[in-house]
Every structure is written in C-alpha cells, then in structure tokens.
Coordinates of C-alpha atoms in Angstrom, one line a residue:
X1 CA 0.0 0.0 0.0
X2 CA 1.3 3.5 -0.8
X3 CA 2.1 5.5 2.3
X4 CA 2.1 9.3 2.8
X5 CA 4.0 11.6 5.2
X6 CA 3.1 15.3 4.7
X7 CA 6.3 17.1 3.4
X8 CA 6.0 19.8 6.0
X9 CA 9.5 21.0 5.8
X10 CA 9.3 21.3 2.0
X11 CA 6.0 23.2 2.2
X12 CA 7.4 25.6 4.8
X13 CA 10.6 26.1 2.7
X14 CA 8.6 27.1 -0.3
X15 CA 6.2 29.4 1.6
X16 CA 8.7 31.1 3.9
X17 CA 12.1 31.0 2.2
X18 CA 11.1 31.1 -1.5
X19 CA 7.8 33.0 -1.7
X20 CA 7.8 35.1 1.5
X21 CA 4.3 34.1 2.5
X22 CA 4.6 36.5 5.5
X23 CA 4.0 39.3 3.1
X24 CA 0.3 38.4 3.1
X25 CA 0.0 39.4 6.7
X26 CA 1.0 43.0 5.7
X27 CA -2.5 43.3 4.2
X28 CA -4.9 44.5 6.9
X29 CA -7.5 41.8 6.3
X30 CA -4.9 39.1 6.8
X31 CA -2.9 40.5 9.7
X32 CA -3.4 37.3 11.7
X33 CA -1.8 35.2 8.9
X34 CA 1.7 35.3 10.2
X35 CA 4.3 32.7 9.2
X36 CA 4.2 31.2 12.7
X37 CA 0.4 30.9 12.6
X38 CA 0.4 29.3 9.1
X39 CA 3.3 27.0 10.0
X40 CA 1.4 25.8 13.1
X41 CA -1.8 25.2 11.2
X42 CA 0.0 23.3 8.5
X43 CA 1.5 21.0 11.1
X44 CA -1.8 20.4 12.7
X45 CA -3.6 19.7 9.5
X46 CA -0.8 17.3 8.5
X47 CA -1.3 15.2 11.6
X48 CA -5.0 14.7 11.0
X49 CA -4.6 14.1 7.3
X50 CA -1.8 11.5 7.7
X51 CA -3.4 9.7 10.6
X52 CA -7.1 9.8 9.7
X53 CA -7.4 10.2 5.9
X54 CA -4.4 8.5 4.3
X55 CA -5.2 5.1 5.7
X56 CA -8.6 5.2 3.9
X57 CA -7.0 5.6 0.4
X58 CA -6.4 2.0 -0.6
X59 CA -9.4 0.5 1.2
X60 CA -11.7 3.2 -0.3
X61 CA -10.3 2.5 -3.8
X62 CA -11.1 -1.2 -3.3
X63 CA -14.6 -0.7 -1.9
X64 CA -15.8 2.2 -3.9
X65 CA -19.3 3.7 -3.7
X66 CA -22.6 1.9 -4.0
X67 CA -26.0 3.0 -5.1
X68 CA -29.2 1.6 -3.5
X69 CA -32.7 3.1 -3.8
X70 CA -31.4 6.5 -4.8
X71 CA -28.9 6.7 -1.9
X72 CA -25.1 6.4 -2.3
X73 CA -23.0 4.7 0.3
X74 CA -19.4 5.9 0.5
X75 CA -16.5 3.7 1.5
X76 CA -16.1 2.6 5.1
X77 CA -14.5 5.3 7.3
X78 CA -15.2 8.2 4.9
X79 CA -18.2 9.6 6.9
X80 CA -16.3 9.6 10.2
X81 CA -13.1 11.1 8.7
X82 CA -15.1 13.8 6.9
X83 CA -16.9 14.7 10.2
X84 CA -13.6 14.9 12.0
X85 CA -12.0 17.0 9.2
X86 CA -15.0 19.3 9.0
X87 CA -15.4 19.8 12.7
X88 CA -11.7 20.7 13.0
X89 CA -12.5 23.6 10.7
X90 CA -10.4 22.6 7.7
X91 CA -13.2 22.8 5.1
X92 CA -13.8 26.4 5.8
X93 CA -10.2 27.5 6.7
X94 CA -10.1 30.1 3.9
X95 CA -13.8 30.9 3.7
X96 CA -14.8 34.4 5.0
X97 CA -15.3 34.6 8.7
X98 CA -18.6 36.4 8.3
X99 CA -20.1 33.2 6.9
X100 CA -18.5 30.9 9.5
X101 CA -15.1 30.2 7.9
X102 CA -11.8 31.0 9.5
X103 CA -11.0 33.8 7.1
X104 CA -7.4 32.7 6.6
X105 CA -5.5 33.0 3.3
X106 CA -6.7 31.1 0.2
X107 CA -3.0 30.1 -0.1
X108 CA -3.3 28.1 3.2
X109 CA -6.4 26.4 1.9
X110 CA -4.5 25.2 -1.2
X111 CA -1.6 23.9 0.9
X112 CA -4.0 21.8 2.9
X113 CA -5.7 20.7 -0.4
X114 CA -2.3 19.4 -1.6
X115 CA -1.8 17.4 1.5
X116 CA -5.4 16.1 1.5
X117 CA -5.1 15.1 -2.2
X118 CA -1.8 13.2 -1.5
X119 CA -3.5 11.3 1.3
X120 CA -6.7 10.4 -0.7
X121 CA -7.7 12.4 -3.7
X122 CA -11.1 10.8 -3.9
X123 CA -11.9 11.8 -0.3
X124 CA -10.6 15.3 -1.0
X125 CA -13.3 15.9 -3.7
X126 CA -16.1 16.1 -1.1
X127 CA -14.8 19.2 0.7
X128 CA -13.2 20.5 -2.6
X129 CA -16.5 20.8 -4.5
X130 CA -18.1 22.2 -1.4
X131 CA -15.7 25.1 -1.3
X132 CA -16.3 25.6 -5.0
X133 CA -20.1 25.7 -4.6
X134 CA -19.6 28.2 -1.7
X135 CA -17.5 30.5 -3.9
X136 CA -20.1 30.4 -6.7
X137 CA -23.0 31.4 -4.5
X138 CA -20.9 34.0 -2.6
X139 CA -19.9 35.7 -5.9
X140 CA -23.4 36.0 -7.4
X141 CA -26.1 35.0 -5.0
X142 CA -28.8 37.2 -3.5
X143 CA -28.8 38.0 0.2
X144 CA -31.6 35.5 0.8
X145 CA -29.8 32.7 -1.1
X146 CA -26.5 33.5 0.7
X147 CA -28.2 33.5 4.1
X148 CA -29.9 30.2 3.3
X149 CA -26.8 28.2 2.1
X150 CA -23.5 29.9 2.8
X151 CA -23.3 29.4 6.6
X152 CA -23.6 25.6 6.2
X153 CA -21.4 25.4 3.1
X154 CA -18.7 27.6 4.6
X155 CA -18.1 25.1 7.4
X156 CA -18.7 22.0 5.4
X157 CA -21.8 21.0 7.5
X158 CA -23.5 20.7 4.1
X159 CA -21.6 19.7 0.9
X160 CA -21.9 21.2 -2.5
X161 CA -21.6 20.2 -6.2
X162 CA -21.2 21.8 -9.6
X163 CA -23.8 20.5 -12.1
X164 CA -22.8 21.4 -15.6
X165 CA -22.3 18.4 -17.9
X166 CA -25.1 16.7 -19.8
X167 CA -24.9 13.7 -22.1
X168 CA -25.0 15.9 -25.3
X169 CA -23.2 18.8 -23.8
X170 CA -19.6 18.3 -22.5
X171 CA -17.4 21.2 -23.3
X172 CA -20.1 22.7 -25.5
X173 CA -22.1 24.5 -22.8
X174 CA -24.3 26.1 -25.4
X175 CA -25.9 22.7 -25.9
X176 CA -27.2 22.4 -22.4
X177 CA -30.9 21.5 -22.3
X178 CA -31.9 21.5 -18.6
X179 CA -34.7 23.9 -18.4
X180 CA -35.9 26.2 -15.5
X181 CA -39.6 27.3 -15.3
X182 CA -40.5 30.2 -12.9
X183 CA -42.8 29.4 -10.0
X184 CA -45.2 31.8 -8.2
X185 CA -43.1 31.9 -5.1
X186 CA -39.9 33.2 -6.8
X187 CA -38.3 29.8 -7.1
X188 CA -37.9 27.8 -10.4
X189 CA -38.7 24.2 -11.3
X190 CA -35.8 22.5 -13.0
X191 CA -36.1 19.6 -15.4
X192 CA -33.3 17.7 -17.1
X193 CA -30.4 15.4 -16.5
X194 CA -26.8 16.0 -15.5
X195 CA -23.9 13.5 -15.7
X196 CA -20.4 13.2 -14.2
X197 CA -21.5 15.1 -11.0
X198 CA -18.8 14.7 -8.4
X199 CA -20.2 14.2 -4.8
X200 CA -23.7 14.4 -6.4
X201 CA -25.3 12.0 -3.8
X202 CA -24.2 10.6 -0.5
X203 CA -25.3 10.5 3.1
X204 CA -22.3 11.9 4.9
X205 CA -24.0 15.2 5.7
X206 CA -27.6 16.4 6.2
X207 CA -27.9 18.3 2.9
X208 CA -26.2 18.7 -0.5
X209 CA -26.4 22.0 -2.4
X210 CA -26.2 21.7 -6.2
X211 CA -24.9 24.7 -8.2
X212 CA -26.8 24.0 -11.5
X213 CA -26.4 25.5 -14.9
X214 CA -29.8 25.6 -16.7
X215 CA -31.8 27.5 -19.3
X216 CA -34.8 29.6 -18.5
X217 CA -37.5 29.0 -21.1
X218 CA -37.7 31.9 -23.6
X219 CA -34.1 33.0 -23.0
X220 CA -31.4 33.5 -25.6
X221 CA -29.9 30.5 -27.4
X222 CA -26.5 29.2 -26.7
X223 CA -24.3 30.2 -23.7
X224 CA -25.9 33.6 -23.5
X225 CA -29.2 32.0 -22.3
X226 CA -27.7 30.0 -19.4
X227 CA -28.5 30.8 -15.7
X228 CA -27.2 29.4 -12.4
X229 CA -29.4 28.0 -9.6
X230 CA -29.0 26.7 -6.1
X231 CA -30.9 23.4 -5.9
X232 CA -30.8 21.6 -2.5
X233 CA -31.1 17.9 -2.0
X234 CA -33.5 18.7 0.8
X235 CA -35.6 21.9 0.8
X236 CA -34.7 24.4 3.6
X237 CA -37.4 25.7 5.9
X238 CA -37.7 29.4 6.8
X239 CA -36.1 28.7 10.2
X240 CA -33.1 27.0 8.5
X241 CA -34.2 23.5 9.4
X242 CA -34.2 20.6 6.8
X243 CA -37.5 20.2 5.0
X244 CA -38.9 17.8 2.4
X245 CA -36.7 16.0 -0.1
X246 CA -36.4 17.9 -3.3
X247 CA -37.1 16.2 -6.7
X248 CA -33.4 15.4 -7.5
X249 CA -32.6 11.8 -7.9
X250 CA -29.4 9.9 -8.4
X251 CA -30.1 7.5 -11.3
X252 CA -26.7 5.9 -11.5
X253 CA -23.0 6.2 -10.4
X254 CA -20.2 5.9 -12.8
X255 CA -17.8 2.9 -12.9
X256 CA -14.5 4.6 -13.3
X257 CA -10.9 4.0 -14.0
X258 CA -9.9 5.6 -10.7
X259 CA -11.1 7.9 -7.8
X260 CA -13.4 5.0 -6.8
X261 CA -14.0 6.6 -3.3
X262 CA -15.6 9.6 -5.0
X263 CA -19.3 9.2 -5.9
X264 CA -19.6 10.4 -9.5
X265 CA -23.3 10.5 -10.3
X266 CA -25.9 11.0 -12.9
X267 CA -28.6 13.2 -11.5
X268 CA -32.2 13.7 -12.8
X269 CA -34.1 16.9 -12.0
X270 CA -37.8 16.4 -12.2
X271 CA -39.5 19.6 -11.2
X272 CA -36.8 20.2 -8.6
X273 CA -37.0 23.5 -6.8
X274 CA -34.1 25.9 -7.3
X275 CA -33.3 29.5 -6.6
X276 CA -31.6 32.0 -8.9
X277 CA -27.9 32.7 -8.3
X278 CA -27.2 35.9 -10.1
X279 CA -29.4 37.5 -12.8
X280 CA -31.0 35.5 -15.5
X281 CA -28.8 34.7 -18.5
X282 CA -25.6 35.4 -16.6
X283 CA -24.9 31.8 -15.8
X284 CA -21.8 31.3 -17.8
X285 CA -20.1 34.2 -16.0
X286 CA -21.2 33.0 -12.6
X287 CA -20.1 29.4 -13.3
X288 CA -16.7 30.5 -14.4
X289 CA -16.1 32.3 -11.1
X290 CA -16.4 28.8 -9.6
X291 CA -14.6 27.0 -12.4
X292 CA -11.5 29.2 -12.6
X293 CA -10.8 28.6 -8.9
X294 CA -11.7 24.9 -9.4
X295 CA -9.0 24.7 -12.0
X296 CA -6.4 25.7 -9.5
X297 CA -7.9 23.1 -7.1
X298 CA -7.5 20.4 -9.7
X299 CA -3.9 21.5 -10.1
X300 CA -3.5 21.0 -6.4
X301 CA -4.9 17.5 -6.8
X302 CA -2.3 16.8 -9.4
X303 CA 0.4 18.2 -7.2
X304 CA -0.7 16.0 -4.3
X305 CA -0.5 12.9 -6.5
X306 CA 3.0 14.0 -7.8
X307 CA 4.2 14.1 -4.2
X308 CA 2.6 10.8 -3.3
X309 CA 4.3 9.1 -6.4
X310 CA 7.7 10.7 -5.6
X311 CA 7.7 9.8 -2.0
X312 CA 6.9 6.2 -2.6
X313 CA 9.3 5.8 -5.5
X314 CA 12.2 7.2 -3.5
X315 CA 11.4 5.1 -0.5
X316 CA 11.1 1.9 -2.6
X317 CA 14.3 2.6 -4.5
X318 CA 16.3 3.1 -1.3
X319 CA 15.1 -0.2 0.0
X320 CA 14.9 -2.5 -3.1
X321 CA 18.0 -4.6 -3.7
X322 CA 18.3 -5.7 -7.4
X323 CA 21.6 -6.3 -9.2
X324 CA 24.7 -4.3 -8.5
X325 CA 25.2 -0.7 -9.5
X326 CA 28.3 0.6 -11.3
X327 CA 29.3 2.4 -8.1
X328 CA 28.9 -0.8 -6.1
X329 CA 25.6 0.2 -4.5
X330 CA 23.3 -2.6 -3.5
X331 CA 19.9 -0.9 -3.9
X332 CA 18.3 0.3 -7.1
X333 CA 18.6 4.0 -6.2
X334 CA 22.3 3.7 -7.3
X335 CA 21.4 2.6 -10.8
X336 CA 21.7 5.6 -13.1
X337 CA 18.4 5.2 -14.9
X338 CA 16.5 4.8 -11.6
X339 CA 18.3 7.9 -10.3
X340 CA 17.3 9.8 -13.5
X341 CA 13.7 8.9 -12.9
X342 CA 13.7 9.9 -9.3
X343 CA 15.4 13.2 -10.0
X344 CA 12.8 13.9 -12.7
X345 CA 10.0 13.2 -10.2
X346 CA 11.6 15.4 -7.5
X347 CA 12.4 18.3 -9.9
X348 CA 8.9 18.2 -11.3
X349 CA 7.1 18.0 -7.9
X350 CA 9.1 20.6 -6.1
X351 CA 9.1 23.0 -9.0
X352 CA 5.4 22.6 -9.5
X353 CA 4.7 23.3 -5.8
X354 CA 6.2 26.8 -6.2
X355 CA 4.1 27.4 -9.2
X356 CA 0.9 26.3 -7.4
X357 CA 1.5 28.1 -4.1
X358 CA 2.6 31.3 -5.8
X359 CA -0.7 31.3 -7.8
X360 CA -2.6 30.9 -4.6
X361 CA -0.7 33.9 -3.1
X362 CA -1.6 35.9 -6.2
X363 CA -5.3 35.0 -5.6
X364 CA -5.1 36.4 -2.1
X365 CA -3.4 39.6 -3.3
X366 CA -5.8 40.1 -6.2
X367 CA -8.7 39.8 -3.7
X368 CA -7.4 41.7 -0.7
X369 CA -4.5 44.1 -1.4
X370 CA -5.5 47.8 -0.7
X371 CA -3.7 49.1 -3.9
X372 CA -5.8 48.7 -7.0
X373 CA -2.7 48.6 -9.3
X374 CA -1.2 45.7 -7.2
X375 CA -4.6 43.9 -7.4
X376 CA -4.6 44.3 -11.1
X377 CA -1.1 42.9 -11.6
X378 CA -1.8 40.0 -9.2
X379 CA -5.0 39.2 -11.2
X380 CA -2.9 39.1 -14.4
X381 CA -0.7 36.5 -12.8
X382 CA -3.7 34.4 -11.7
X383 CA -5.1 34.6 -15.2
X384 CA -1.7 33.5 -16.7
X385 CA -0.9 30.8 -14.2
X386 CA -4.3 29.1 -13.9
X387 CA -4.0 27.0 -17.1
X388 CA -0.3 26.3 -16.3
X389 CA -1.2 25.0 -12.8
X390 CA -4.1 23.0 -14.0
X391 CA -2.4 21.4 -17.0
X392 CA 1.2 21.0 -15.8
X393 CA 0.4 19.6 -12.4
X394 CA -2.1 17.1 -13.7
X395 CA -0.2 15.9 -16.7
X396 CA 2.8 15.5 -14.3
X397 CA 0.6 13.4 -12.0
X398 CA 0.0 10.9 -14.8
X399 CA 3.7 11.0 -15.9
X400 CA 5.0 10.6 -12.3
X401 CA 2.5 7.9 -11.5
X402 CA 3.9 6.0 -14.6
X403 CA 7.5 6.7 -13.4
X404 CA 6.6 5.4 -9.9
X405 CA 5.3 2.1 -11.5
X406 CA 8.5 1.9 -13.6
X407 CA 10.7 2.3 -10.5
X408 CA 8.8 -0.5 -8.8
X409 CA 9.1 -2.7 -11.9
X410 CA 6.6 -5.5 -12.0
X411 CA 5.7 -4.9 -8.4
X412 CA 4.3 -1.5 -9.4
X413 CA 1.9 -3.1 -11.8
X414 CA 0.1 -5.1 -9.2
X415 CA -2.2 -3.6 -6.5
X416 CA -0.3 -4.7 -3.5
X417 CA 2.0 -1.7 -3.4
X418 CA -0.6 0.9 -4.3
X419 CA 1.3 3.0 -6.9
X420 CA -0.8 1.8 -9.8
X421 CA -3.7 3.5 -8.1
X422 CA -1.9 6.9 -8.4
X423 CA -1.9 6.6 -12.2
X424 CA -5.5 5.5 -12.3
X425 CA -6.6 8.3 -10.0
X426 CA -4.5 10.9 -11.9
X427 CA -5.9 10.6 -15.4
X428 CA -9.3 12.2 -14.7
X429 CA -7.5 15.3 -13.5
X430 CA -6.4 16.0 -17.1
X431 CA -10.0 15.8 -18.2
X432 CA -12.4 17.5 -15.8
X433 CA -12.7 21.3 -15.3
X434 CA -11.7 21.7 -18.9
X435 CA -9.3 19.2 -20.6
X436 CA -5.7 20.2 -20.7
X437 CA -6.0 20.8 -24.4
X438 CA -8.7 23.4 -23.6
X439 CA -6.3 24.9 -21.0
X440 CA -3.7 25.2 -23.8
X441 CA -6.2 27.0 -26.0
X442 CA -7.2 29.3 -23.2
X443 CA -3.5 30.2 -22.7
X444 CA -2.8 30.8 -26.4
X445 CA -6.2 32.2 -27.5
X446 CA -6.9 34.4 -24.5
X447 CA -4.1 34.9 -22.1
X448 CA -1.4 35.7 -24.7
X449 CA -3.8 38.3 -26.3
X450 CA -5.0 40.3 -23.3
X451 CA -4.0 43.9 -23.7
X452 CA -1.5 43.3 -26.4
X453 CA 0.3 40.5 -24.5
X454 CA 0.6 42.3 -21.1
X455 CA 0.4 39.0 -19.2
X456 CA 3.3 37.1 -20.8
X457 CA 5.3 40.4 -21.0
X458 CA 5.1 40.7 -17.2
X459 CA 6.4 37.1 -16.9
X460 CA 9.3 37.6 -19.2
X461 CA 10.4 40.8 -17.4
X462 CA 10.2 39.2 -14.0
X463 CA 12.2 36.2 -15.0
X464 CA 14.9 38.2 -16.7
X465 CA 15.2 40.4 -13.6
X466 CA 15.6 37.3 -11.4
X467 CA 18.2 35.7 -13.7
X468 CA 20.6 38.5 -14.2
X469 CA 24.2 37.6 -13.2
X470 CA 25.6 34.1 -13.2
X471 CA 27.8 33.4 -10.1
X472 CA 27.3 31.2 -8.3
X473 CA 24.1 29.9 -10.0
X474 CA 25.0 30.4 -13.6
X475 CA 24.3 26.7 -14.3
X476 CA 20.6 27.5 -14.2
X477 CA 20.5 31.3 -14.7
X478 CA 22.0 31.2 -18.2
X479 CA 19.9 28.4 -19.6
X480 CA 16.9 30.1 -18.1
X481 CA 17.6 33.3 -20.0
X482 CA 18.0 31.2 -23.2
X483 CA 14.6 29.6 -22.5
X484 CA 13.0 33.0 -21.9
X485 CA 14.4 34.3 -25.2
X486 CA 13.0 31.3 -27.1
X487 CA 9.6 31.4 -25.3
X488 CA 9.2 35.1 -26.0
X489 CA 10.0 34.6 -29.7
X490 CA 7.5 31.7 -29.9
X491 CA 4.9 33.8 -28.0
X492 CA 5.2 36.5 -30.7
X493 CA 4.8 33.9 -33.4
X494 CA 1.6 32.5 -31.8
X495 CA 0.1 35.9 -31.3
X496 CA 0.6 36.6 -35.0
X497 CA -0.3 33.2 -36.4
X498 CA -3.5 33.0 -34.5
X499 CA -4.7 36.1 -36.4
X500 CA -3.7 34.6 -39.8
X501 CA -4.0 30.8 -39.4
X502 CA -5.4 29.7 -36.1
X503 CA -4.8 26.0 -37.0
X504 CA -1.1 26.7 -36.7
X505 CA -1.5 28.2 -33.2
X506 CA -4.0 25.5 -32.1
X507 CA -1.8 22.6 -33.3
X508 CA 1.1 23.9 -31.2
X509 CA -0.8 25.0 -28.1
X510 CA -0.1 22.0 -25.9
X511 CA 3.6 22.0 -26.7
X512 CA 3.7 25.8 -26.0
X513 CA 1.8 25.3 -22.7
X514 CA 4.5 22.7 -21.6
X515 CA 7.3 25.0 -22.7
X516 CA 5.8 27.8 -20.7
X517 CA 5.4 25.6 -17.7
X518 CA 9.0 24.3 -17.9
X519 CA 10.3 27.8 -18.2
X520 CA 8.3 28.8 -15.1
X521 CA 9.8 25.8 -13.3
X522 CA 13.2 27.0 -14.3
X523 CA 12.4 30.4 -12.6
X524 CA 11.2 28.5 -9.6
X525 CA 14.3 26.3 -9.4
X526 CA 16.6 29.4 -9.6
X527 CA 14.7 30.9 -6.7
X528 CA 14.8 27.7 -4.7
X529 CA 18.6 27.3 -5.3
X530 CA 19.1 30.9 -4.1
X531 CA 17.1 30.2 -1.0
X532 CA 18.9 26.9 -0.3
X533 CA 22.3 28.7 -0.5
X534 CA 21.3 30.4 2.7
X535 CA 20.4 27.2 4.5
X536 CA 22.6 26.0 7.4
X537 CA 21.6 22.4 6.7
X538 CA 24.3 21.2 4.4
X539 CA 22.4 18.0 3.4
X540 CA 19.3 20.0 2.5
X541 CA 21.3 22.5 0.6
X542 CA 23.1 19.8 -1.4
X543 CA 19.9 18.1 -2.2
X544 CA 18.3 21.3 -3.5
X545 CA 21.3 22.3 -5.6
X546 CA 21.7 18.8 -7.0
X547 CA 18.1 18.8 -8.2
X548 CA 18.4 22.3 -9.6
X549 CA 21.4 21.2 -11.6
X550 CA 19.5 18.2 -12.9
X551 CA 16.6 20.4 -13.9
X552 CA 18.8 23.0 -15.6
X553 CA 20.8 20.4 -17.6
X554 CA 18.1 17.7 -18.4
X555 CA 14.7 19.3 -18.3
X556 CA 14.9 23.0 -19.1
X557 CA 16.5 22.4 -22.5
X558 CA 13.3 20.8 -23.6
X559 CA 11.9 24.3 -24.0
X560 CA 14.0 24.8 -27.1
X561 CA 12.6 21.7 -28.9
X562 CA 9.1 22.3 -27.8
X563 CA 9.1 25.9 -29.1
X564 CA 10.6 24.7 -32.4
X565 CA 7.6 22.3 -32.7
X566 CA 5.2 25.1 -31.9
X567 CA 6.5 27.2 -34.8
X568 CA 5.9 24.5 -37.4
X569 CA 3.1 25.2 -39.8
X570 CA 0.1 22.9 -39.5
X571 CA -1.9 23.7 -42.7
X572 CA -1.0 20.5 -44.5
X573 CA -1.7 18.4 -41.5
X574 CA -5.1 19.9 -41.2
X575 CA -5.9 19.8 -44.9
X576 CA -6.8 16.1 -45.1
X577 CA -10.5 15.7 -45.1
X578 CA -11.7 14.1 -41.8
X579 CA -13.5 11.4 -43.7
X580 CA -10.3 10.3 -45.2
X581 CA -8.2 10.5 -42.1

C-alpha cells in the first residue's frame, strides 16, 4: 500500500524561504496570517490528514461507492473522517469569517488541499467541491440565497456540487438543455439530466447543495441563455431546518478507472425547486467564477499525487535490492536510470509546488490588497498561471504515476504496493474542469492576447530580472535566460499566427503550454537554489542544488525543442478531409 507523510519542511521552505508568505500578513484583512500561525496550522492539518485520511486511500479504492434506492454509500470510514475533518475547521479554513469560515488565506487552503489530495484524492473531492459551490454562491447569490446556504457550506456542514455536464453537452455548454420554469413563489422548477456530477449524492451530511447551470424558457440561445441556480437535495425551511426532499434523484453512479471513493453521479431533476444565483442569463459568467478557482484546485490534486508518487518511488528505490550498480551500490537508487527517474520526479514535484503556491498567493493579493494597481497585476498572474497550474500539475501526476510504477518494476503493476492507483486516479485530472488541451487553447487564444500581450510580458520581465548575473548559479541562470528568449519569440509567433492561421496556433498550443510551464519551473528552481544557498543544513542545501542542476541540464533544454515544434506550420496536417483521415 502506498504511504504518505506530509512534506511539512518542503512546504514551509517554499512558503517562507522562496515565496515570503509572510507578506500576506501585511494586508490588513490578513494581519493574523503570520508565518508562525500558518506553520502551526499546516503542522496540525498534516497530523489529521496523515493519521485519519491517508489510511482510507487503498481500502476506499477497493470498496468504492454503492447506489441503492437512490442513496449512495461511500467507503467505510469516509463519513467519520469527513466529520472529523469538517469539525476541526479545515473545510472552511479560507472561507470568509462572516459566513463561519476561518478567514485565513486562500493560499493556506490550497496547501491543505495538496496534503489532502496526496492522502486520498477521492476523499478530497467532497470538501473540494463544497468550497467551489460556496465560492459560486458567494460571488453572485442574492442576500436570501446566501443566508440560506453559505453558513452551512462555509463550514462543510453541508456539501456542494457543480452541475454542468449533460450527455449531449460536455465542453459545448451552449448545448445544455436542462430547463428552468418560474414558480409563483420566486423559485424555479428544474427539469433535465446531468452527468459526471462529483459528490452528487451521499449521506455523509444532512444536505447537499447543487450549483446548477440551466436554461430559463424563452431565454437567448447558446451560452448567452444560461443561468445558475442553487438546488438543494432537501428543501430548507424558513427557520433554516431541513424540510422535504427535493425532486433530485441519483439515477446511477459511474464505474470509473480511478477515484473510486468519490461518488460520480448521474442526477435527474424532475421539477426540482431551485433559486436563482445571479441575474437570469448570466450563468456562464457565474459558473466561471467557480470553475476558474476549481481549475487551481484540480492543479493541487495533481500536485498531491505527484508528491505521493515521488515519496513512494524514492522510499522503494532506497530499500529495493536488485543487481549491482556501477558504483557498487546494493539498492536500485544507485542505478543511473533509476536515479534519473527519481530526479525527474523530485524536480517536477518541487518546481510545480512553487508554481501552485505562488498562484494561490496571487489570488489572495488580487482579492485583498488595498492598492488597485497591485490587485490588477496580481490578477494578471492568476489569469496567466491558472492554465499552467491545472495542466502541468495534472499531466505531471500521470507522468510521475507512470514513473513510480517503472521504479517499482513488476511490483508496481500489481495492486499490493498501491502505486498503480496513483496513475488510475490521476488521469481524470487531465480531463475535468476543462481538458488540458482546452487549457492550452485558453493560454494561447486568450491569455497571450489580453491587452496586447501584457500577461506574458510581465512574466518575461520578472524572470529576466531574477536571472541577471551568473555566479554562483550560472548553471541555471544562463539556460533560463535562453529559455525565456525562445519562449518570447514563440509567443510573438503565436500571437501573429492566431490572427492569420489559427490552426497553426491550435496545433502547437499543448507544446507551448508545456514549454511555458517548464520555463516557469526554471524560474522556480533558480529561486529555490538561491534560498537553499542560505540554509545552514548542508544536506538539505546539497539536495536542492543537486536537483536544480538536474533540472537545468536535463529538463529546461526541452523548452527549445518544444518551441521549435510550436512554430511549425500545420496547414498541410489539417488539410486532409476528416472522412479520409
């Protein structure tokens, strides 16, 4: 079985020594979020997650969820662990205090998400979607809707969902057919079916609030006619107590490749009562408030699985005796190819952690900094980084899950050791909340174009400023400058080609997204190397510099070939008629 120990020291190194998380406490609204406070909370969350949640991962995967008479039973131990996690205040740690949350930084919430997803990513989906539902209602709900649902969602006493997908409407939201008919009491009756609804039905809590995208009859066609609604599993009485069951039914649960402990449901709405969240026909804007933050959450899920794969592969390689290495070592960690795989895993995981946490900090700054110009710049970074966090961390979870299996050899392919579960659980992360190909198109089609390329220009300037001068870190500073030059040239090519031949830009978007992510990781490894140079722990310093050297020599040069691929024309490749493909 795969085991997990929260990497508290690594987390605190990134937050305190690389990113200066203490700067968040300089904002009046976050004055209590000092490094000491955040460090203590991370350590406390780590204990609960390691001791109570991580042991459920393999058994929950084996047992899965079961549907009977419209009710879903979650794996043994999930209900008790969720209650303990919720009552300890971790679900609402970064939700506003006015609604019952702790009001602490969004960044802290994402750090805890990483640990929870390493421990059991299927379990983590229950509180994760709840926070997403809370954010959607908070952003657009009326005072009445907020008062009805937010106090329970903020603390996790009730859980939440996001109901978008329909059988005929996956990415094409304009094809959504679920209809909403006004009632005399101000509510709406919803009719239609939704599929792939995470945490759509279970009995762990007293109520579930569905954040539903539907179409009011007579509204505009396509995405312009979509509206969001809050639709509870149980109606809520005027005094806040639970009332009659609403007309929402779980008709089936999906039999999936992974995340078996998460109940992924098909829901049927048959005259279910719902209440407007936001104005009619503004649903697409309202849903994307929730979805954009959910994409960062999915990135944290990928990061969590990267950490789990890396931890277990290193531990196994240190223990497994097989053959004799060239240096005389008795365990497989001394074999060059195994060492290469482990360094790839470590360089990816630790570099991605800086990317993910920094994005979380920018969310906090964009929401709370008193200076509008600082908020605007921070929001630019959130916009730019979100597709990188979502795509790179989740693609890496699949890649590192595969590498973990490879390190284990045949033992990795069987269930006994638990690393094959990492790869099975990871693949969905590349698909939901917008596939990683869609993330790449979002980066190329939108983020590169905003205000004549303001977002990437800010990135290029910041990295160049950080990488000036060589000694004593020229081994990474120089190749990073080369990567930035190549990435900037390719960015200009994409900005122009998208205007003249969008197929060229679209064909190269995924390669560009990876090139951008690797360049960002180069920036991260330069900063980590600088911070490690100040460490009094010689072993820790050597470990960080060794991994930085590996990244600079073996991974960062991939940017050149990826950018060369991006700039290849695709007209001939797209010219063949699909019928003859």
